[in-house]
Coordinates of C-alpha atoms and ligand atoms in Angstrom, one line a residue:
M1 CA -18.2 -14.4 35.6
S2 CA -14.5 -15.2 35.7
L3 CA -13.1 -17.0 32.7
T4 CA -10.1 -19.2 32.5
S5 CA -7.6 -19.5 29.7
V6 CA -6.4 -22.9 28.4
V7 CA -3.4 -24.1 26.5
V8 CA -4.1 -25.9 23.2
P9 CA -1.4 -28.2 21.7
T10 CA -0.7 -27.5 18.0
T11 CA 1.9 -28.2 15.4
P12 CA 3.6 -25.8 12.9
F13 CA 2.2 -25.0 9.5
E14 CA 4.7 -24.5 6.6
G15 CA 4.9 -21.2 4.9
Q16 CA 3.7 -18.8 7.5
K17 CA 6.3 -16.3 6.4
P18 CA 5.1 -12.7 6.2
G19 CA 5.8 -11.2 2.8
T20 CA 6.1 -7.6 1.7
S21 CA 3.1 -6.7 3.8
G22 CA 2.0 -9.4 6.2
L23 CA 0.9 -13.0 5.8
R24 CA -1.4 -13.5 2.8
K25 CA -3.1 -16.8 1.9
K26 CA -6.3 -18.2 0.5
V27 CA -9.2 -17.9 2.9
K28 CA -9.5 -21.7 3.0
V29 CA -5.9 -21.9 4.3
F30 CA -6.7 -19.5 7.1
M31 CA -9.8 -21.6 7.9
E32 CA -7.7 -24.7 8.5
K33 CA -7.9 -25.8 12.1
H34 CA -5.3 -23.9 14.2
Y35 CA -3.9 -22.1 11.2
T36 CA -5.0 -18.5 12.2
E37 CA -4.5 -19.3 15.9
N38 CA -0.9 -20.4 15.3
F39 CA 0.0 -17.2 13.5
V40 CA -1.6 -14.9 16.0
Q41 CA 0.1 -16.7 18.9
C42 CA 3.4 -16.3 17.1
I43 CA 2.8 -12.6 16.9
F44 CA 2.5 -12.6 20.7
D45 CA 5.4 -14.9 21.2
A46 CA 7.6 -12.7 19.0
L47 CA 6.7 -9.6 20.9
G48 CA 7.4 -11.4 24.2
E49 CA 5.4 -11.7 27.4
D50 CA 6.9 -8.5 28.9
K51 CA 5.5 -6.4 26.1
V52 CA 2.2 -8.2 25.6
K53 CA 1.1 -8.5 29.2
G54 CA -1.1 -5.5 30.1
S55 CA -0.8 -4.0 26.6
T56 CA -3.4 -2.4 24.4
L57 CA -3.7 -3.3 20.7
I58 CA -5.8 -2.0 17.8
V59 CA -7.6 -4.5 15.6
G60 CA -9.4 -4.0 12.4
G61 CA -9.2 -4.4 8.6
D62 CA -10.9 -4.0 5.3
G63 CA -13.9 -6.2 6.3
R64 CA -13.1 -8.9 3.8
Y65 CA -14.5 -12.4 4.2
F66 CA -13.2 -14.2 7.3
S67 CA -12.4 -10.9 9.1
K68 CA -15.0 -11.5 11.8
Q69 CA -13.9 -15.1 12.5
A70 CA -10.3 -13.9 12.6
I71 CA -11.2 -11.1 15.1
N72 CA -13.0 -13.6 17.3
I73 CA -9.9 -15.8 17.4
I74 CA -7.7 -12.7 18.1
I75 CA -10.0 -11.6 21.0
R76 CA -9.8 -15.1 22.6
L77 CA -6.0 -15.4 22.2
A78 CA -5.3 -11.9 23.3
S79 CA -7.3 -12.3 26.5
A80 CA -5.4 -15.5 27.2
N81 CA -2.0 -14.0 26.5
G82 CA -2.5 -11.2 29.1
V83 CA -3.4 -8.3 26.7
A84 CA -5.3 -5.8 28.8
K85 CA -7.4 -4.2 26.0
L86 CA -8.3 -4.5 22.4
I87 CA -9.7 -1.5 20.5
I88 CA -11.6 -2.8 17.5
G89 CA -13.3 -1.0 14.7
Q90 CA -17.1 -1.6 14.6
L91 CA -17.8 -4.7 12.4
G92 CA -14.1 -5.2 12.2
I93 CA -13.7 -2.2 9.9
L94 CA -10.6 0.0 10.0
S95 CA -8.6 1.1 7.0
T96 CA -4.9 0.5 7.1
P97 CA -4.1 4.2 7.5
A98 CA -6.8 4.5 10.2
V99 CA -5.1 1.7 12.2
S100 CA -1.7 3.4 11.8
N101 CA -3.2 6.6 13.1
L102 CA -5.0 5.0 16.1
I103 CA -1.8 3.3 17.2
R104 CA -0.1 6.7 17.2
Q105 CA -2.9 8.8 18.7
L106 CA -3.6 6.3 21.4
N107 CA 0.0 5.5 22.1
V108 CA -0.5 1.7 22.2
L109 CA 1.8 -1.3 21.6
G110 CA 0.6 -1.9 18.0
G111 CA -2.1 -3.2 15.8
I112 CA -3.3 -6.3 14.0
V113 CA -4.5 -5.5 10.5
L114 CA -6.8 -8.0 8.8
T115 CA -6.4 -7.5 5.1
A116 CA -4.9 -8.8 1.9
S117 CA -5.0 -5.3 0.6
H118 CA -5.3 -5.2 -3.2
N119 CA -5.8 -8.9 -3.5
P120 CA -9.4 -10.1 -4.2
G121 CA -11.6 -11.2 -1.3
G122 CA -14.4 -13.6 -0.7
I123 CA -14.5 -17.3 0.3
R124 CA -12.5 -18.4 -2.8
H125 CA -9.9 -15.6 -2.5
D126 CA -7.4 -14.1 -0.1
F127 CA -7.1 -13.1 3.5
G128 CA -4.2 -11.6 5.3
I129 CA -2.9 -10.7 8.8
K130 CA -0.3 -8.0 9.3
Y131 CA 1.2 -6.7 12.5
N132 CA 2.0 -3.0 12.9
I133 CA 4.4 -1.8 15.6
E134 CA 4.2 1.1 18.1
N135 CA 5.1 3.8 15.6
G136 CA 2.0 2.8 13.6
G137 CA 4.0 1.3 10.7
P138 CA 4.3 -2.3 9.3
A139 CA 6.6 -4.5 11.4
P140 CA 10.1 -4.3 10.1
D141 CA 12.0 -7.4 8.9
H142 CA 13.5 -8.3 12.2
V143 CA 10.0 -8.5 13.8
T144 CA 8.5 -10.5 10.9
D145 CA 11.5 -12.8 10.9
A146 CA 11.0 -13.4 14.6
I147 CA 7.3 -14.2 14.0
Y148 CA 8.3 -16.6 11.2
E149 CA 10.8 -18.4 13.4
H150 CA 8.1 -19.0 16.0
T151 CA 5.7 -20.4 13.4
K152 CA 8.3 -23.1 12.6
N153 CA 8.4 -24.3 16.2
I154 CA 5.1 -23.6 17.7
K155 CA 3.8 -26.3 20.1
E156 CA 0.8 -24.6 21.8
Y157 CA -1.3 -21.6 21.9
R158 CA -3.3 -19.9 24.7
T159 CA -7.0 -19.1 24.3
T160 CA -10.1 -18.4 26.4
P161 CA -12.7 -20.7 24.7
K162 CA -15.6 -19.6 26.8
L163 CA -15.2 -15.9 26.1
E164 CA -18.4 -15.1 24.2
T165 CA -17.5 -13.1 21.1
D166 CA -20.8 -13.6 19.2
R167 CA -21.8 -10.2 17.7
L168 CA -19.5 -8.5 20.1
I169 CA -18.0 -6.2 17.5
D170 CA -21.3 -5.2 15.9
V171 CA -22.3 -2.6 18.5
L172 CA -20.2 0.4 19.7
G173 CA -19.3 0.1 23.4
T174 CA -16.8 -1.1 26.0
Y175 CA -17.1 -4.6 27.2
T176 CA -15.1 -5.9 30.2
F177 CA -14.4 -9.6 30.9
N178 CA -12.5 -11.2 33.7
V179 CA -9.9 -13.6 32.4
D180 CA -7.6 -15.5 34.8
G181 CA -8.5 -13.1 37.5
K182 CA -7.7 -9.9 35.5
D183 CA -9.8 -7.4 33.6
F184 CA -9.8 -7.8 29.8
V185 CA -11.5 -5.0 27.9
V186 CA -12.8 -4.9 24.3
E187 CA -13.7 -1.4 23.1
V188 CA -15.6 -1.3 19.9
I189 CA -15.1 2.1 18.2
D190 CA -16.4 4.1 15.3
P191 CA -13.8 3.4 12.5
S192 CA -13.7 7.0 11.2
I193 CA -13.8 9.6 14.0
E194 CA -10.1 9.8 14.7
Y195 CA -9.1 9.5 11.1
V196 CA -11.5 12.3 10.0
A197 CA -10.2 14.5 12.7
L198 CA -6.6 13.9 11.5
M199 CA -7.5 14.8 7.9
R200 CA -9.3 18.0 9.2
D201 CA -6.1 18.9 11.0
I202 CA -3.8 18.3 8.0
F203 CA -5.9 20.0 5.2
D204 CA -8.0 23.1 4.9
F205 CA -11.5 21.6 4.6
H206 CA -13.1 25.0 4.0
K207 CA -11.1 25.5 0.9
L208 CA -11.7 22.0 -0.3
R209 CA -15.4 22.3 0.3
A210 CA -15.5 25.5 -1.7
L211 CA -13.6 23.7 -4.5
I212 CA -16.0 20.7 -4.6
R213 CA -19.2 22.7 -4.1
G214 CA -18.2 25.7 -6.2
T215 CA -18.6 29.3 -5.2
D216 CA -20.4 32.4 -6.6
T217 CA -17.4 32.9 -9.0
K218 CA -16.3 29.3 -9.6
P219 CA -18.2 26.3 -10.8
P220 CA -17.9 23.0 -8.8
F221 CA -14.8 20.9 -9.3
N222 CA -16.4 17.6 -10.1
V223 CA -14.8 14.5 -8.7
L224 CA -15.6 10.8 -9.0
I225 CA -14.3 8.9 -6.1
D226 CA -14.4 5.1 -6.3
S227 CA -14.0 3.0 -3.2
M228 CA -14.1 -0.2 -5.3
N229 CA -16.4 -1.8 -2.6
G230 CA -13.4 -1.6 -0.2
V231 CA -13.0 -0.1 3.3
T232 CA -12.6 3.5 2.2
G233 CA -16.3 3.7 1.5
V234 CA -16.8 4.5 5.2
Y235 CA -14.3 7.3 5.1
V236 CA -15.3 8.6 1.7
R237 CA -18.8 9.1 2.9
R238 CA -17.7 10.9 6.1
I239 CA -15.1 13.1 4.4
F240 CA -16.1 13.7 0.8
V241 CA -19.9 13.6 1.2
E242 CA -20.5 14.9 4.7
E243 CA -17.6 17.2 5.2
L244 CA -16.7 18.4 1.7
G245 CA -20.2 18.4 0.3
A246 CA -19.7 16.0 -2.6
S247 CA -22.9 14.5 -4.1
P248 CA -23.6 11.0 -2.8
D249 CA -25.1 10.2 -6.1
S250 CA -22.7 11.5 -8.7
N251 CA -19.4 12.2 -6.9
V252 CA -18.8 8.8 -5.2
R253 CA -19.3 5.2 -6.1
R254 CA -19.0 1.7 -4.6
I255 CA -18.8 3.1 -1.1
V256 CA -20.4 0.3 0.8
P257 CA -17.6 -2.1 1.9
L258 CA -18.5 -5.7 0.7
D259 CA -16.7 -8.8 2.1
N260 CA -15.9 -10.0 -1.4
F261 CA -15.5 -6.5 -2.9
G262 CA -18.4 -7.3 -5.3
E263 CA -16.1 -9.9 -6.9
I264 CA -13.8 -7.3 -8.4
H265 CA -10.1 -7.0 -7.9
P266 CA -9.8 -4.0 -5.4
D267 CA -6.7 -2.7 -7.0
P268 CA -6.7 0.9 -8.3
N269 CA -4.9 0.8 -11.6
L270 CA -5.9 1.2 -15.2
T271 CA -6.7 -2.5 -15.6
Y272 CA -8.7 -3.3 -12.4
A273 CA -10.3 0.2 -12.1
K274 CA -11.2 0.3 -15.7
D275 CA -14.8 0.9 -14.8
L276 CA -13.9 4.2 -13.2
V277 CA -11.6 5.1 -16.0
D278 CA -14.3 4.5 -18.6
K279 CA -16.8 6.7 -16.6
V280 CA -14.4 9.6 -16.4
K281 CA -13.4 9.2 -20.0
D282 CA -16.9 9.2 -21.3
N283 CA -18.2 12.0 -19.1
C284 CA -16.4 15.3 -19.6
E285 CA -18.1 16.7 -16.5
Y286 CA -15.6 15.0 -14.3
H287 CA -12.4 16.9 -13.5
L288 CA -10.8 14.2 -11.4
G289 CA -11.3 10.5 -10.8
A290 CA -9.7 8.6 -7.9
A291 CA -9.8 5.0 -6.7
F292 CA -8.5 3.1 -3.7
D293 CA -7.6 -0.5 -2.9
G294 CA -9.4 -2.8 -0.5
D295 CA -7.7 -1.5 2.7
G296 CA -7.4 2.1 1.7
D297 CA -3.7 2.7 1.5
R298 CA -3.4 2.8 -2.3
N299 CA -4.7 5.5 -4.7
M300 CA -5.0 6.2 -8.4
I301 CA -5.5 9.7 -9.7
I302 CA -6.8 10.5 -13.1
G303 CA -7.7 13.9 -14.6
K304 CA -10.4 15.0 -17.1
H305 CA -10.9 12.5 -19.9
A306 CA -9.1 10.0 -17.7
F307 CA -5.7 11.6 -18.1
F308 CA -3.5 9.2 -16.1
V309 CA -1.1 10.3 -13.4
T310 CA 1.6 7.7 -12.8
P311 CA 2.2 7.2 -9.1
S312 CA 5.9 8.2 -9.6
D313 CA 4.7 11.5 -11.2
S314 CA 2.1 11.9 -8.5
L315 CA 4.8 11.7 -5.8
A316 CA 6.9 14.3 -7.7
V317 CA 4.1 16.7 -8.1
L318 CA 3.1 16.5 -4.4
A319 CA 6.7 17.0 -3.4
N320 CA 6.9 20.1 -5.5
N321 CA 3.7 21.6 -4.0
L322 CA 3.6 20.6 -0.4
E323 CA 3.7 24.1 0.9
C324 CA 0.0 24.7 0.1
I325 CA -1.0 22.1 2.7
P326 CA -1.4 23.5 6.2
Y327 CA 0.3 20.4 7.8
F328 CA 3.5 21.1 6.0
Q329 CA 3.3 24.8 6.6
K330 CA 3.2 24.0 10.3
N331 CA 5.7 21.1 10.4
G332 CA 8.1 22.0 7.5
V333 CA 9.2 19.7 4.7
H334 CA 12.0 17.3 5.5
G335 CA 13.3 14.8 3.0
F336 CA 11.6 12.7 0.3
A337 CA 11.8 9.0 -0.4
R338 CA 10.7 6.4 -2.9
S339 CA 11.0 2.7 -3.3
M340 CA 13.8 1.7 -5.7
P341 CA 11.6 0.6 -8.6
T342 CA 9.6 3.9 -8.4
A343 CA 10.8 6.2 -11.2
A344 CA 13.1 9.0 -10.1
A345 CA 10.9 12.0 -10.9
V346 CA 10.8 13.0 -7.2
D347 CA 14.6 13.0 -7.1
R348 CA 14.7 16.0 -9.4
V349 CA 12.3 17.9 -7.2
A350 CA 14.4 17.0 -4.1
E351 CA 17.5 18.3 -5.9
K352 CA 15.9 21.5 -6.8
L353 CA 14.4 22.1 -3.4
G354 CA 17.6 21.0 -1.6
K355 CA 15.9 18.2 0.3
E356 CA 17.4 14.9 1.3
M357 CA 16.3 12.0 -0.9
F358 CA 16.2 8.3 0.0
E359 CA 15.8 5.2 -2.2
V360 CA 14.5 2.1 -0.2
P361 CA 13.5 -1.4 -1.1
T362 CA 9.9 -2.2 -2.0
G363 CA 7.5 -2.1 1.0
W364 CA 6.3 0.7 3.3
K365 CA 8.1 -0.7 6.3
Y366 CA 11.4 0.8 5.0
F367 CA 10.1 4.4 5.3
G368 CA 9.2 4.3 9.1
N369 CA 12.7 4.7 10.6
L370 CA 13.4 7.7 8.4
M371 CA 10.2 9.3 9.4
D372 CA 10.8 8.6 13.1
A373 CA 14.2 10.2 12.8
G374 CA 12.6 13.3 11.3
R375 CA 14.3 13.0 8.0
L376 CA 11.4 12.1 5.8
S377 CA 8.1 14.0 5.1
L378 CA 6.8 12.5 1.9
C379 CA 7.3 9.1 0.2
G380 CA 5.8 6.9 -2.4
E381 CA 5.9 3.7 -4.4
E382 CA 5.1 3.1 -8.1
S383 CA 2.5 0.6 -6.9
F384 CA 0.0 3.4 -6.3
G385 CA 1.2 4.2 -2.7
T386 CA 1.6 7.7 -1.5
G387 CA 1.9 9.1 2.0
S388 CA 3.5 11.3 4.5
D389 CA 4.8 11.3 8.0
H390 CA 1.3 12.0 9.4
I391 CA 1.1 8.3 9.9
R392 CA 3.4 5.3 9.1
E393 CA 1.4 3.7 6.3
K394 CA 0.6 4.9 2.8
D395 CA -2.7 6.7 2.7
G396 CA -5.1 6.7 -0.3
I397 CA -7.6 9.3 1.0
W398 CA -4.8 11.6 2.1
A399 CA -3.3 11.5 -1.4
V400 CA -6.5 12.6 -3.0
L401 CA -7.0 15.4 -0.5
A402 CA -3.4 16.5 -1.1
W403 CA -4.1 16.5 -4.9
L404 CA -7.3 18.5 -4.4
S405 CA -5.4 21.0 -2.2
I406 CA -2.8 21.6 -5.0
I407 CA -5.6 21.9 -7.6
E408 CA -7.4 24.5 -5.4
H409 CA -4.1 26.4 -4.7
K410 CA -2.9 26.5 -8.3
N411 CA -6.3 26.7 -9.9
M412 CA -5.2 24.4 -12.6
S413 CA -6.4 21.1 -14.1
V414 CA -4.7 17.8 -13.3
E415 CA -3.3 17.6 -16.9
D416 CA -2.0 21.1 -16.8
I417 CA -0.3 20.6 -13.5
L418 CA 1.5 17.5 -14.9
K419 CA 2.5 19.2 -18.2
E420 CA 3.9 22.2 -16.3
H421 CA 5.8 19.8 -14.1
W422 CA 7.3 17.9 -17.1
H423 CA 8.3 21.1 -18.8
T424 CA 10.2 22.2 -15.7
Y425 CA 11.8 18.9 -14.7
G426 CA 11.6 16.6 -17.8
R427 CA 9.6 13.4 -17.7
N428 CA 10.2 9.9 -16.3
Y429 CA 8.3 7.5 -18.5
F430 CA 7.4 4.4 -16.5
T431 CA 5.6 1.1 -16.9
R432 CA 5.4 -2.1 -15.0
Y433 CA 4.6 -5.5 -16.4
D434 CA 3.2 -8.1 -14.0
Y435 CA 3.0 -11.8 -14.8
E436 CA 0.7 -13.1 -12.1
E437 CA 0.5 -16.7 -10.8
C438 CA 3.4 -18.1 -12.7
D439 CA 4.9 -21.4 -11.7
T440 CA 7.1 -20.7 -8.7
D441 CA 10.0 -22.9 -9.9
A442 CA 9.9 -21.3 -13.4
A443 CA 9.9 -17.8 -11.9
N444 CA 12.9 -18.6 -9.6
L445 CA 14.8 -20.1 -12.6
M446 CA 14.1 -16.9 -14.5
M447 CA 15.4 -14.7 -11.7
H448 CA 18.4 -17.0 -11.3
H449 CA 19.1 -16.6 -15.1
V450 CA 18.9 -12.8 -14.8
E451 CA 21.3 -12.8 -11.8
Q452 CA 23.8 -15.1 -13.6
L453 CA 23.6 -12.9 -16.7
I454 CA 24.2 -9.6 -14.9
G455 CA 27.0 -11.3 -13.0
C456 CA 29.0 -12.0 -16.2
S457 CA 32.0 -9.7 -16.5
S458 CA 31.0 -8.8 -20.1
F459 CA 27.5 -7.6 -19.1
V460 CA 28.5 -4.0 -18.1
G461 CA 29.2 -2.2 -21.4
K462 CA 27.0 -4.5 -23.5
T463 CA 24.7 -2.6 -25.9
Y464 CA 21.2 -3.8 -26.6
T465 CA 19.3 -2.5 -29.6
S466 CA 15.6 -2.7 -30.3
S467 CA 13.3 -0.8 -32.7
G468 CA 16.3 1.4 -33.7
K469 CA 17.1 2.5 -30.1
S470 CA 20.3 1.4 -28.4
Y471 CA 20.9 1.1 -24.7
T472 CA 24.3 0.4 -23.1
V473 CA 24.5 -1.2 -19.7
R474 CA 26.3 1.1 -17.2
K475 CA 25.7 -1.0 -14.0
A476 CA 23.8 -4.0 -12.9
D477 CA 23.4 -5.4 -9.4
N478 CA 21.1 -6.9 -6.8
F479 CA 19.9 -3.7 -5.1
S480 CA 20.9 -3.8 -1.5
Y481 CA 19.8 -1.2 1.1
V482 CA 21.5 -0.4 4.4
D483 CA 19.0 1.4 6.6
P484 CA 20.7 4.7 7.6
I485 CA 19.1 4.6 11.0
D486 CA 19.5 1.0 12.3
N487 CA 22.0 -0.3 9.7
S488 CA 19.9 -3.3 8.8
V489 CA 20.5 -4.6 5.3
A490 CA 17.8 -5.7 2.8
K491 CA 18.6 -7.3 -0.6
K492 CA 15.8 -7.8 -3.0
S493 CA 15.7 -6.8 -6.6
V494 CA 17.9 -7.2 -9.7
R495 CA 18.4 -3.9 -11.5
V496 CA 20.0 -3.0 -14.8
L497 CA 21.0 0.6 -15.2
F498 CA 21.8 2.0 -18.7
E499 CA 24.0 4.9 -19.6
D500 CA 21.2 7.3 -20.5
G501 CA 19.6 6.8 -17.0
S502 CA 17.0 4.2 -18.2
R503 CA 16.4 1.2 -15.9
L504 CA 15.1 -2.3 -16.0
I505 CA 14.2 -3.9 -12.7
Y506 CA 13.2 -7.5 -12.0
R507 CA 11.7 -8.8 -8.8
L508 CA 9.3 -11.4 -7.5
S509 CA 6.2 -10.1 -5.7
G510 CA 5.9 -10.7 -1.9
T511 CA 2.2 -10.2 -1.6
G512 CA 0.7 -13.0 -3.7
S513 CA -1.1 -15.9 -2.1
S514 CA -0.3 -18.6 -4.6
G515 CA 2.3 -19.2 -7.3
A516 CA 4.7 -16.4 -8.2
T517 CA 4.2 -13.0 -9.6
I518 CA 7.1 -11.6 -11.7
R519 CA 7.3 -7.9 -11.9
I520 CA 9.4 -6.1 -14.6
Y521 CA 9.7 -2.3 -14.1
I522 CA 10.8 -0.2 -17.0
D523 CA 11.6 3.5 -16.9
S524 CA 13.3 6.1 -18.9
Y525 CA 13.9 9.8 -18.5
E526 CA 13.4 12.4 -21.3
K527 CA 14.3 16.0 -20.8
D528 CA 12.4 17.5 -23.7
N529 CA 10.3 14.8 -25.3
V530 CA 7.7 15.0 -22.5
L531 CA 4.3 14.6 -24.3
S532 CA 4.6 11.2 -26.0
E533 CA 2.7 8.1 -25.2
A534 CA 4.4 6.2 -22.4
Q535 CA 3.9 2.7 -24.0
D536 CA 5.3 3.9 -27.3
T537 CA 8.3 5.6 -25.8
L538 CA 9.1 2.6 -23.7
K539 CA 8.5 -0.1 -26.3
P540 CA 12.2 -0.6 -27.3
L541 CA 13.2 -0.9 -23.6
V542 CA 10.4 -3.2 -22.8
E543 CA 11.5 -5.5 -25.6
I544 CA 15.1 -5.5 -24.3
G545 CA 13.7 -6.2 -20.8
L546 CA 11.9 -9.3 -22.2
E547 CA 15.0 -10.4 -24.1
I548 CA 17.3 -10.1 -21.1
S549 CA 14.9 -12.1 -18.9
Q550 CA 13.9 -14.7 -21.4
I551 CA 10.5 -14.7 -19.6
K552 CA 8.7 -16.5 -22.4
K553 CA 11.2 -19.3 -22.4
F554 CA 11.0 -19.7 -18.6
T555 CA 7.3 -19.2 -18.0
G556 CA 5.6 -19.8 -21.3
R557 CA 3.9 -16.4 -20.9
D558 CA 3.9 -14.2 -24.0
A559 CA 2.0 -11.3 -22.4
P560 CA 1.7 -9.8 -18.9
T561 CA -1.4 -10.1 -16.8
V562 CA -1.4 -6.4 -16.0
I563 CA 0.4 -3.4 -17.3
T564 CA 0.5 -0.3 -15.1
Ligands
VG1_601 C1 3.3 -4.8 -3.6 C2 3.9 -3.5 -4.1 C3 4.6 -2.8 -3.0 C4 3.6 -2.5 -1.9 C5 3.0 -3.8 -1.4 C6 1.9 -3.7 -0.4 O1 4.3 -5.6 -3.1 O2 4.8 -3.8 -5.2 O3 5.1 -1.6 -3.5 O4 4.2 -1.9 -0.8 O5 2.4 -4.5 -2.5 O6 0.9 -2.9 -0.9 P1 4.9 -6.9 -4.0 O7 5.9 -7.5 -3.1 O8 3.8 -7.7 -4.4 O9 5.5 -6.2 -5.2 V1 -0.7 -3.2 -0.3 O10 -1.6 -1.9 -0.7 O11 -1.0 -4.7 -1.0 O12 -0.5 -3.4 1.4
CO602 CO1 -3.3 -1.8 0.4

């Protein structure tokens, strides 16, 4: 049967501006009549007819509530906008790293990722839509800006209302429709095949299996992998259980993706993954614990007795040991990169190994150009993101496999690897204070206050003292980044640098769905004092950070929502 597309008149919605990683709003906002349609049409409009007509796109996400409805909308709009083919994960499931990989492997125009990542899901919580470009990475600012411009002026969208989408994505297969006289194909794929093949190619699965199962001479290395009811469950089962021989009962948990993540916050940190931390702390059988976020791009690593590895340290340790991973033996190690607020532990490794080092704004989209130019192999963010140039997104499962490869190679525990690293390089103590859902005006006023303060001529050189420790300001600015490949400029976060190398950074989150989240990043480097408690060591600097920002005065908050 031949189907005909129609044009539906619509009017713009305010606030459809993609943030750090796509558009994120409450589910009920995406449910408003025309809301999702408008945004999807604006993605097509921003790409332009020439690119969209005859193209293939990947579609999938973390399976959170409203994913299926959104996919049905995308199918109808794509068909009406002249897209030739959509490749969709079965039941709408594809992790963010898996989408990035598929875009690259299948050489398609891009992908639409349906996730609000680490934000909670379910009817009362968040949904999100993100567009990834042909290199597999999140759309850069100039693309998201173009999408946003379209959302402000949209007058109509195209859809094929009679295209029957009911249960279409439930069953694997290829379905061909005729829309406006042209073939339109929906291919429903297994979400894990290509991704598992990629991991098998990067790592030595034989060695990892021997590590996890144990051998005649070595006991099993016991892991506890927690998918937090997010999308990684699908991949954890295939990789850790089926390929590497982990026990489905005692080595993995929460591996069935739920559309509300079981009402937890699918964010792998010490606060929201406390359940895992407690299990590893209480059971000395476990040598490593790991957790992922909803869409599978973040990871948290803990060692025996829940020894915590900060993401900044994790990046540095990986950088220092990449040569034990087959992928890097084959492709070589180019430069390293981190987001600006990430502590500079990896910089010391880069220096020692003679590698180029880049510092970019917050958000994975800033790493893509450097990778495409062959200058970047490994990068990370303090927000539990780690990844390499195997794809253009951060990759939680990759990070855990990389850690296991290092553990296998060095035959050392997580804690001993860290301690050895700190003794060689010194230690960057790091903590982040998040104040979630603050009043937006109050948060803006606070940021304004900090900007004013650092702009004063007397600010540089000023000494702050707290708990007997003094810090003198060496430099303060609004961090601005000029992309070395395309020269685009991004300005985002206020930073205060002290003479001893310690830093305070203030920025507003770009991933929240309501109100404003203030982030204060605090870090300090110690050459010899490497075995203290991070929160104790950083206490004086934290206090100075609070004093400079006057956060309590502006927001009324006297404690952060989350400390990482
Ligand atoms: C946060 C993190 C940032 C990360 C982004 C997306 O952004 O700070 O490092 O890239 O989330 O991660 P913001 O603007 O809220 O600070 V994910 O796993 O939510 O896609
Ligand atoms: Co994520």
